[in-house]
């Protein structure tokens, strides 16, 4: 009999549902929330309300695209945390209600495990996957971590940001440039046309494998403020150069610690994940670094970089294989943990 897992993701501002049949992805539906654009960041209360509106049609579409009915499901996996509590509550409650109604098991998934395990989402049986242990650089709007992935569910954070996440750095600098939210993809696009060495920004000096991005952001802010003193249209006149230079600074910061982590752990496989892993410059820099160090780089397909339920469904499927299901009264959690 087929093993069919429905995955549900609602940790931030994307409502997503995916179906995995016997370990292969059958559907992955994502409803992104445009309601936050005018505020320049995710508004938690609006996110929860949008999840409420989206979740039923998103789940329904995921089941239809997979060509199955709810009654055929083996188990339901859901993102338990970390994330925005109100948003998580929508997905968690929906998954619980559905599992209870169908009389099938629930599997809780840590969102960060999901990002790391997105490399195990297979669209065809021939798709390759990384070998354990491997190192994962997780970079998104809310997270920037270096994770030592010993096995599918034994992961240790060996480096993390002490202030802003890498995606936040992209988004905040983009906001200063008057670009729409989220600004990361806009900087990526503009950077392709600019000179990455046009501007220099203060480099963080943080010990160990930890990251810091708030100094870069402040330095960027001062560059723009000072530039405007002599030219009120400074940003418009230097858009591509500013984008290329801040992107280079963020990438150099990321690569410095990644290189150190590869050397310290002796990792032979290096993966990246999270929204910022869609960035063309980041992808190129990780490929180059891995080639230079003789290790294998794993770059996720762009559609699996941002929040999606395919990664939740595959993590749920892997947990289910180990017999890990969860009780109906398990609450969601907001804070970052690798448990
Ligand atoms: O993983 P994700 O969807 O969820 C959050 O943690 O919010 O990541 C979203 C982040 C945003 O900060 C967005 O600007 C960034 O990923 N991002 C990018 C690119 N695509 C998305 N940053 C730089 N370049 C990109 N191409």
Short mmCIF file of C-alpha atoms and ligand atoms in Angstrom, two decimals:
data_model
loop_
_atom_site.label_atom_id
_atom_site.label_comp_id
_atom_site.label_asym_id
_atom_site.label_seq_id
_atom_site.Cartn_x
_atom_site.Cartn_y
_atom_site.Cartn_z
CA UNK A 1 0.00 0.00 0.00
CA UNK A 2 1.18 3.50 -0.83
CA UNK A 3 2.43 5.80 1.93
CA UNK A 4 0.99 9.26 1.33
CA UNK A 5 2.01 12.26 3.47
CA UNK A 6 0.41 15.70 3.39
CA UNK A 7 2.74 18.49 4.54
CA UNK A 8 1.45 21.84 5.83
CA UNK A 9 3.62 24.96 6.25
CA UNK A 10 2.38 28.23 7.81
CA UNK A 11 5.28 29.52 9.91
CA UNK A 12 5.60 33.00 8.40
CA UNK A 13 3.89 34.59 5.39
CA UNK A 14 3.53 31.67 2.97
CA UNK A 15 0.66 29.19 3.21
CA UNK A 16 1.75 25.96 1.62
CA UNK A 17 0.64 22.33 1.28
CA UNK A 18 2.43 19.46 -0.45
CA UNK A 19 1.89 15.75 -1.01
CA UNK A 20 4.64 13.12 -0.96
CA UNK A 21 3.77 9.66 -2.27
CA UNK A 22 6.24 6.91 -1.32
CA UNK A 23 9.01 9.49 -0.93
CA UNK A 24 8.34 11.29 -4.23
CA UNK A 25 6.87 14.78 -4.51
CA UNK A 26 3.39 14.69 -6.05
CA UNK A 27 2.34 18.33 -5.50
CA UNK A 28 3.54 21.53 -3.82
CA UNK A 29 1.20 24.53 -3.63
CA UNK A 30 2.26 27.89 -2.20
CA UNK A 31 0.07 30.96 -1.59
CA UNK A 32 2.27 33.95 -0.89
CA UNK A 33 0.78 36.90 0.98
CA UNK A 34 0.99 40.23 -0.84
CA UNK A 35 -0.83 42.02 2.00
CA UNK A 36 2.53 42.81 3.70
CA UNK A 37 4.08 44.66 0.75
CA UNK A 38 2.82 48.12 1.72
CA UNK A 39 4.21 47.73 5.27
CA UNK A 40 7.77 46.78 4.23
CA UNK A 41 7.77 43.68 6.43
CA UNK A 42 5.55 40.85 7.65
CA UNK A 43 2.71 42.02 9.92
CA UNK A 44 2.02 38.98 12.17
CA UNK A 45 -1.72 39.58 12.68
CA UNK A 46 -2.29 40.05 8.95
CA UNK A 47 -0.26 36.90 8.26
CA UNK A 48 -2.46 34.81 10.57
CA UNK A 49 -5.62 36.13 8.94
CA UNK A 50 -4.31 35.44 5.44
CA UNK A 51 -3.34 31.89 6.48
CA UNK A 52 -6.94 31.38 7.67
CA UNK A 53 -8.25 32.41 4.26
CA UNK A 54 -5.68 30.44 2.27
CA UNK A 55 -5.27 27.16 4.07
CA UNK A 56 -8.39 25.32 2.91
CA UNK A 57 -8.01 26.09 -0.84
CA UNK A 58 -4.24 25.46 -0.67
CA UNK A 59 -4.65 22.02 0.93
CA UNK A 60 -7.52 21.18 -1.40
CA UNK A 61 -5.45 22.15 -4.47
CA UNK A 62 -2.43 20.15 -3.24
CA UNK A 63 -4.57 17.01 -2.88
CA UNK A 64 -6.21 17.52 -6.31
CA UNK A 65 -2.87 18.13 -8.07
CA UNK A 66 -1.49 14.95 -6.48
CA UNK A 67 -4.56 13.11 -7.80
CA UNK A 68 -5.61 11.85 -4.38
CA UNK A 69 -8.44 12.30 -1.88
CA UNK A 70 -7.99 13.12 1.81
CA UNK A 71 -9.16 9.59 2.71
CA UNK A 72 -6.07 8.13 1.01
CA UNK A 73 -3.64 10.01 3.28
CA UNK A 74 -1.39 7.98 5.58
CA UNK A 75 -0.33 10.85 7.86
CA UNK A 76 -0.23 14.65 8.09
CA UNK A 77 3.01 16.54 8.76
CA UNK A 78 2.92 20.16 9.92
CA UNK A 79 5.43 22.86 10.83
CA UNK A 80 5.42 23.13 14.61
CA UNK A 81 7.97 25.99 14.82
CA UNK A 82 10.00 28.14 14.94
CA UNK A 83 8.03 31.02 13.44
CA UNK A 84 5.23 33.49 14.17
CA UNK A 85 3.00 31.91 16.77
CA UNK A 86 -0.29 33.14 15.30
CA UNK A 87 0.70 31.84 11.88
CA UNK A 88 1.87 28.50 13.25
CA UNK A 89 -1.39 28.08 15.15
CA UNK A 90 -3.37 28.16 11.89
CA UNK A 91 -1.39 25.34 10.24
CA UNK A 92 -1.07 23.35 13.44
CA UNK A 93 -4.78 23.52 14.27
CA UNK A 94 -5.76 22.72 10.69
CA UNK A 95 -3.45 19.68 10.60
CA UNK A 96 -4.77 18.45 13.95
CA UNK A 97 -8.42 18.85 12.95
CA UNK A 98 -7.86 17.08 9.65
CA UNK A 99 -5.87 14.21 11.20
CA UNK A 100 -8.49 13.77 13.92
CA UNK A 101 -11.31 13.76 11.37
CA UNK A 102 -9.52 11.20 9.19
CA UNK A 103 -8.26 9.12 12.12
CA UNK A 104 -4.62 9.24 10.90
CA UNK A 105 -1.33 10.09 12.67
CA UNK A 106 0.24 13.54 12.96
CA UNK A 107 3.94 14.25 12.49
CA UNK A 108 5.45 17.48 13.83
CA UNK A 109 8.28 19.06 11.83
CA UNK A 110 10.82 21.66 12.91
CA UNK A 111 10.86 24.34 10.18
CA UNK A 112 14.68 24.42 10.24
CA UNK A 113 14.86 20.63 9.78
CA UNK A 114 12.54 21.19 6.82
CA UNK A 115 14.88 23.71 5.16
CA UNK A 116 17.87 21.40 5.67
CA UNK A 117 15.97 18.33 4.46
CA UNK A 118 14.62 20.18 1.40
CA UNK A 119 17.64 18.60 -0.33
CA UNK A 120 15.89 15.24 0.04
CA UNK A 121 12.77 16.30 -1.88
CA UNK A 122 12.77 14.05 -4.95
CA UNK A 123 10.76 14.81 -8.05
CA UNK A 124 12.07 11.68 -9.76
CA UNK A 125 13.63 8.50 -8.30
CA UNK A 126 16.95 9.40 -9.99
CA UNK A 127 17.36 12.67 -8.05
CA UNK A 128 20.50 12.61 -5.91
CA UNK A 129 20.66 13.64 -2.25
CA UNK A 130 23.51 14.74 0.06
CA UNK A 131 25.39 12.24 2.24
CA UNK A 132 25.38 12.50 6.04
CA UNK A 133 27.14 14.11 7.80
CA UNK A 134 26.99 17.41 5.93
CA UNK A 135 27.16 21.11 6.65
CA UNK A 136 24.19 23.35 5.90
CA UNK A 137 24.20 27.13 5.64
CA UNK A 138 20.62 28.16 6.34
CA UNK A 139 19.95 31.74 5.25
CA UNK A 140 16.47 33.23 5.18
CA UNK A 141 14.47 36.24 6.30
CA UNK A 142 14.40 35.02 9.89
CA UNK A 143 17.39 32.67 10.12
CA UNK A 144 21.13 32.60 9.49
CA UNK A 145 22.68 29.44 10.86
CA UNK A 146 25.53 27.09 10.16
CA UNK A 147 24.23 23.62 10.94
CA UNK A 148 26.21 20.42 11.37
CA UNK A 149 23.79 17.81 10.01
CA UNK A 150 24.87 14.50 11.55
CA UNK A 151 21.75 12.62 10.45
CA UNK A 152 18.21 13.49 9.35
CA UNK A 153 17.17 14.50 12.85
CA UNK A 154 20.45 14.98 14.68
CA UNK A 155 21.48 18.53 13.81
CA UNK A 156 23.62 20.99 15.74
CA UNK A 157 23.75 24.76 15.22
CA UNK A 158 27.46 25.62 15.22
CA UNK A 159 27.10 29.26 14.15
CA UNK A 160 24.22 31.76 14.15
CA UNK A 161 23.55 35.42 13.68
CA UNK A 162 23.80 37.53 16.81
CA UNK A 163 21.51 40.21 15.34
CA UNK A 164 19.86 40.43 11.89
CA UNK A 165 19.40 37.47 9.55
CA UNK A 166 21.03 37.61 6.09
CA UNK A 167 17.63 38.07 4.43
CA UNK A 168 16.83 40.91 6.83
CA UNK A 169 20.07 42.62 5.78
CA UNK A 170 18.99 42.36 2.12
CA UNK A 171 15.46 43.53 2.91
CA UNK A 172 16.47 46.46 5.15
CA UNK A 173 19.05 47.78 2.66
CA UNK A 174 16.48 47.39 -0.12
CA UNK A 175 14.02 49.43 1.93
CA UNK A 176 16.59 52.24 2.25
CA UNK A 177 16.88 52.13 -1.55
CA UNK A 178 13.10 52.44 -1.89
CA UNK A 179 12.69 48.94 -3.34
CA UNK A 180 9.54 46.87 -2.67
CA UNK A 181 9.39 44.22 0.08
CA UNK A 182 10.91 41.64 0.16
CA UNK A 183 13.92 43.40 -1.30
CA UNK A 184 16.33 40.45 -1.60
CA UNK A 185 15.26 39.40 -5.11
CA UNK A 186 15.34 43.06 -6.29
CA UNK A 187 18.89 43.53 -5.04
CA UNK A 188 19.84 40.25 -6.73
CA UNK A 189 18.41 41.50 -10.06
CA UNK A 190 19.98 44.97 -9.83
CA UNK A 191 23.35 43.65 -8.66
CA UNK A 192 23.84 41.90 -12.00
CA UNK A 193 24.18 45.33 -13.65
CA UNK A 194 26.33 47.04 -11.01
CA UNK A 195 29.95 47.31 -9.90
CA UNK A 196 30.36 45.23 -6.71
CA UNK A 197 33.43 47.27 -5.71
CA UNK A 198 31.83 50.71 -6.09
CA UNK A 199 31.20 51.04 -2.33
CA UNK A 200 32.87 49.60 0.76
CA UNK A 201 30.96 48.90 3.98
CA UNK A 202 32.13 48.15 7.52
CA UNK A 203 33.00 44.46 7.87
CA UNK A 204 31.78 42.55 10.93
CA UNK A 205 34.45 41.10 13.26
CA UNK A 206 32.63 38.45 15.26
CA UNK A 207 34.55 35.59 16.90
CA UNK A 208 33.96 31.93 16.06
CA UNK A 209 31.33 30.85 13.56
CA UNK A 210 28.68 33.42 14.48
CA UNK A 211 27.38 36.06 12.10
CA UNK A 212 26.41 39.71 12.43
CA UNK A 213 24.68 41.79 9.76
CA UNK A 214 23.41 44.85 11.62
CA UNK A 215 26.73 46.74 11.22
CA UNK A 216 26.64 46.24 7.46
CA UNK A 217 23.12 47.61 7.35
CA UNK A 218 24.09 50.68 9.42
CA UNK A 219 27.15 51.27 7.26
CA UNK A 220 24.93 51.07 4.17
CA UNK A 221 22.52 53.57 5.72
CA UNK A 222 25.36 56.06 6.35
CA UNK A 223 26.67 55.67 2.79
CA UNK A 224 23.23 56.53 1.43
CA UNK A 225 22.72 59.42 3.89
CA UNK A 226 26.15 60.92 3.10
CA UNK A 227 25.64 60.43 -0.63
CA UNK A 228 22.32 62.27 -0.49
CA UNK A 229 24.04 65.33 1.01
CA UNK A 230 25.83 66.00 -2.27
CA UNK A 231 23.26 64.45 -4.60
CA UNK A 232 19.58 64.25 -3.59
CA UNK A 233 19.12 61.57 -6.26
CA UNK A 234 22.13 59.57 -5.02
CA UNK A 235 20.19 56.30 -4.70
CA UNK A 236 18.58 56.56 -8.15
CA UNK A 237 21.95 57.43 -9.73
CA UNK A 238 23.76 54.53 -8.02
CA UNK A 239 21.04 51.88 -7.74
CA UNK A 240 22.88 49.00 -9.41
CA UNK A 241 26.25 49.82 -7.80
CA UNK A 242 24.69 50.04 -4.33
CA UNK A 243 22.90 46.71 -4.89
CA UNK A 244 26.03 44.98 -6.21
CA UNK A 245 28.21 46.33 -3.40
CA UNK A 246 25.89 45.40 -0.52
CA UNK A 247 25.33 41.98 -2.08
CA UNK A 248 29.09 41.43 -2.27
CA UNK A 249 29.50 42.51 1.39
CA UNK A 250 26.77 40.10 2.56
CA UNK A 251 28.20 37.25 0.49
CA UNK A 252 31.76 37.84 1.74
CA UNK A 253 30.49 37.76 5.32
CA UNK A 254 28.61 34.52 4.68
CA UNK A 255 31.53 32.85 2.88
CA UNK A 256 34.14 33.78 5.50
CA UNK A 257 32.38 31.75 8.22
CA UNK A 258 31.26 29.02 5.84
CA UNK A 259 34.87 28.42 4.84
CA UNK A 260 35.92 28.27 8.47
CA UNK A 261 33.07 25.86 9.30
CA UNK A 262 34.01 23.54 6.42
CA UNK A 263 37.61 23.43 7.67
CA UNK A 264 36.62 22.94 11.32
CA UNK A 265 34.07 20.18 10.68
CA UNK A 266 35.93 18.50 7.81
CA UNK A 267 32.60 18.36 5.95
CA UNK A 268 32.71 16.76 2.50
CA UNK A 269 29.20 17.84 1.49
CA UNK A 270 27.94 21.42 1.89
CA UNK A 271 24.32 22.44 1.37
CA UNK A 272 22.55 25.78 1.48
CA UNK A 273 18.90 26.52 2.18
CA UNK A 274 16.41 29.29 2.96
CA UNK A 275 15.19 32.22 0.87
CA UNK A 276 18.62 33.85 0.47
CA UNK A 277 20.00 30.63 -1.05
CA UNK A 278 18.06 31.69 -4.19
CA UNK A 279 20.49 34.60 -4.61
CA UNK A 280 22.60 34.19 -7.77
CA UNK A 281 25.71 35.67 -6.15
CA UNK A 282 25.39 33.42 -3.09
CA UNK A 283 24.96 30.33 -5.28
CA UNK A 284 28.01 31.22 -7.36
CA UNK A 285 30.12 31.98 -4.28
CA UNK A 286 29.17 28.68 -2.58
CA UNK A 287 29.96 26.72 -5.77
CA UNK A 288 33.32 28.48 -6.10
CA UNK A 289 34.24 27.98 -2.44
CA UNK A 290 33.33 24.30 -2.51
CA UNK A 291 35.28 23.76 -5.71
CA UNK A 292 38.29 25.50 -4.19
CA UNK A 293 38.09 23.29 -1.07
CA UNK A 294 37.30 20.08 -2.98
CA UNK A 295 33.91 19.49 -1.34
CA UNK A 296 30.54 18.85 -2.97
CA UNK A 297 28.08 21.75 -3.09
CA UNK A 298 24.32 21.21 -2.88
CA UNK A 299 22.26 24.13 -4.16
CA UNK A 300 18.49 23.58 -3.83
CA UNK A 301 16.26 24.24 -6.85
CA UNK A 302 15.03 27.85 -6.45
CA UNK A 303 11.42 26.73 -5.84
CA UNK A 304 12.53 24.90 -2.66
CA UNK A 305 14.59 27.78 -1.22
CA UNK A 306 11.77 29.89 0.23
CA UNK A 307 9.18 28.54 2.65
CA UNK A 308 7.34 25.59 1.12
CA UNK A 309 5.48 22.52 2.29
CA UNK A 310 7.46 20.08 0.11
CA UNK A 311 10.28 20.29 2.66
CA UNK A 312 7.80 19.78 5.52
CA UNK A 313 6.26 16.78 3.79
CA UNK A 314 9.64 15.13 3.10
CA UNK A 315 10.84 15.77 6.66
CA UNK A 316 7.50 14.39 7.87
CA UNK A 317 7.87 11.35 5.63
CA UNK A 318 11.38 10.70 6.98
CA UNK A 319 10.15 11.03 10.57
CA UNK A 320 7.20 8.75 9.85
CA UNK A 321 9.62 6.10 8.54
CA UNK A 322 11.26 6.16 11.97
CA UNK A 323 7.89 5.73 13.68
CA UNK A 324 7.88 9.32 15.00
CA UNK A 325 4.36 10.63 15.32
CA UNK A 326 3.12 13.24 17.78
CA UNK A 327 0.20 13.64 20.18
CA UNK A 328 -2.78 15.81 19.25
CA UNK A 329 -2.12 18.27 22.10
CA UNK A 330 1.45 19.18 21.03
CA UNK A 331 1.66 23.01 21.00
CA UNK A 332 3.51 25.08 18.37
CA UNK A 333 6.68 26.94 19.41
CA UNK A 334 8.07 30.30 18.26
CA UNK A 335 11.75 30.27 19.23
CA UNK A 336 14.68 28.80 17.29
CA UNK A 337 15.68 25.33 18.44
CA UNK A 338 17.03 22.25 16.68
CA UNK A 339 14.97 19.77 18.77
O1 LIG B 1 13.01 31.32 3.61
P1 LIG B 1 12.16 32.51 3.39
O2 LIG B 1 11.09 32.41 2.34
O3 LIG B 1 11.38 32.85 4.69
C1 LIG B 1 11.68 33.67 5.73
O4 LIG B 1 12.49 33.31 6.59
O5 LIG B 1 11.04 34.76 5.75
O6 LIG B 1 13.14 33.72 3.06
C2 LIG B 1 12.71 34.99 2.69
C3 LIG B 1 13.94 35.86 2.56
C4 LIG B 1 13.64 37.34 2.38
O7 LIG B 1 14.47 38.07 3.25
C5 LIG B 1 14.00 37.59 0.91
O8 LIG B 1 14.41 38.91 0.63
C6 LIG B 1 15.14 36.61 0.74
O9 LIG B 1 14.73 35.46 1.44
N1 LIG B 1 15.39 36.30 -0.67
C7 LIG B 1 16.48 36.70 -1.34
C8 LIG B 1 16.33 36.24 -2.68
N2 LIG B 1 15.14 35.57 -2.76
C9 LIG B 1 14.58 35.62 -1.52
N3 LIG B 1 17.55 37.39 -0.93
C10 LIG B 1 18.51 37.65 -1.84
N4 LIG B 1 18.43 37.26 -3.12
C11 LIG B 1 17.37 36.56 -3.59
N5 LIG B 1 17.31 36.17 -4.86
#
